[in-house]
Amino acid sequence: MDEAKLNEFMGRLVSDMGGAAMLASVLLGDELGLYKAMADNQPVTPDELAERTGCNPRLLREWLSAQAASGYLEHADGRFRLPEEQALALAVEDSPVYVAGGASVLAALYQDKDKLVAAMRGDGALPWGDHHPCLFRGTERFFRPGYRAHLVEEWLPALDGVVDKLRSGARVADIGCGHGASTVIMAEAFPASQFFGFDYHAPSVETASRRAHEAGVDERAQFAQASAKDYPGEYDLICFFDCLHDMGDPVGAARHAGQRLAADGSVLLVEPYAGDSLEDNLTPVGRLFYAASTFICTPNSLSQEVGLGLGAQAGEARLRKVFEEAGFTRFRRAAETPFNLILEARR
């Protein structure tokens, strides 16, 4: 046995355990408004933060100390400060790097552990709707900052002729829309177009309708419960945002999209960033997505008809094959971010 290798691994494991504990601490900070209360970049004592937030000062001292030990906060002379760089990730929801809201996705992994044990020992199936509700809100909050930062400014302009259609008036379907973050963002940016969000999870459809009303776009953004293979209508653009790999029959979903496209229509496919082999994905981003895929994406696919189980790290080549099997003749990478592949498919 290589003792140095063992010590190196133990250091990594202890670091991961601390990180897992810190994500629970991030959940506390987000839900209690602690980060937002410190977003003014000024040092505070536990007692001062308690006055701002109405929280117990003794527990706040422990929470602040854990944050400082992890480098999330700075500490000097009994006072703690949230630097502006960290505030962008932890306190500013409009920031493109805001991640605190998405931490509840990871909370769902722990909440649903027993369900995954049963799935592992059974047929592998765990439907999306059977997860703890924190997953649904967390998914919205995890993806929304990236959509706000990139969708209108970068991803849609990277598609052939799509922005011109949206400006003049197009019909757009958002498949697997969840809480409607992507649908609402597009509806806000293109008032001449009509947007239709579809999801098979009824509670998410209700939330999406509420989000559209709150944003003042409910006259041009409508939502309905439907699967990826039975929604009606004809569309100039059909979007799949971080959802195709979760579907039991992605080929069938792509085939139905081809049947619902207008003559010169396009499919926008946004998927987790991945290479085409396991070796390509042995990265920090790959680690996160493989773990989420174990608990969420692949069990959901296995719970549906066909149960193809693409997984969150399917990669561009495998996704291309899905659309070729569905009858599409053109497929290309239009853009990318460290977290997403942005792909365009046309018939």
PDB file of C-alpha atoms in Angstrom, residues 148 180 183-185 187-188 208-221:
ATOM      1  CA  ARG A 148     -30.738  35.156 -17.925  1.00  0.00           C
ATOM      2  CA  GLY A 180     -41.040  28.395 -16.781  1.00  0.00           C
ATOM      3  CA  THR A 183     -40.126  30.647 -21.220  1.00  0.00           C
ATOM      4  CA  VAL A 184     -40.602  33.845 -19.237  1.00  0.00           C
ATOM      5  CA  ILE A 185     -37.144  35.155 -20.164  1.00  0.00           C
ATOM      6  CA  ALA A 187     -41.361  36.226 -23.530  1.00  0.00           C
ATOM      7  CA  GLU A 188     -39.915  39.301 -21.825  1.00  0.00           C
ATOM      8  CA  ALA A 208     -44.884  28.431 -14.354  1.00  0.00           C
ATOM      9  CA  SER A 209     -48.262  30.084 -14.968  1.00  0.00           C
ATOM     10  CA  ARG A 210     -47.821  32.029 -11.751  1.00  0.00           C
ATOM     11  CA  ARG A 211     -44.304  33.101 -12.733  1.00  0.00           C
ATOM     12  CA  ALA A 212     -45.579  34.395 -16.083  1.00  0.00           C
ATOM     13  CA  HIS A 213     -48.321  36.378 -14.357  1.00  0.00           C
ATOM     14  CA  GLU A 214     -45.831  37.862 -11.880  1.00  0.00           C
ATOM     15  CA  ALA A 215     -43.594  38.897 -14.776  1.00  0.00           C
ATOM     16  CA  GLY A 216     -46.506  40.466 -16.678  1.00  0.00           C
ATOM     17  CA  VAL A 217     -46.104  38.190 -19.727  1.00  0.00           C
ATOM     18  CA  ASP A 218     -49.013  35.813 -19.187  1.00  0.00           C
ATOM     19  CA  GLU A 219     -50.807  37.090 -22.311  1.00  0.00           C
ATOM     20  CA  ARG A 220     -47.979  35.770 -24.497  1.00  0.00           C
ATOM     21  CA  ALA A 221     -46.612  32.934 -22.320  1.00  0.00           C
TER      22      ALA A 221
END
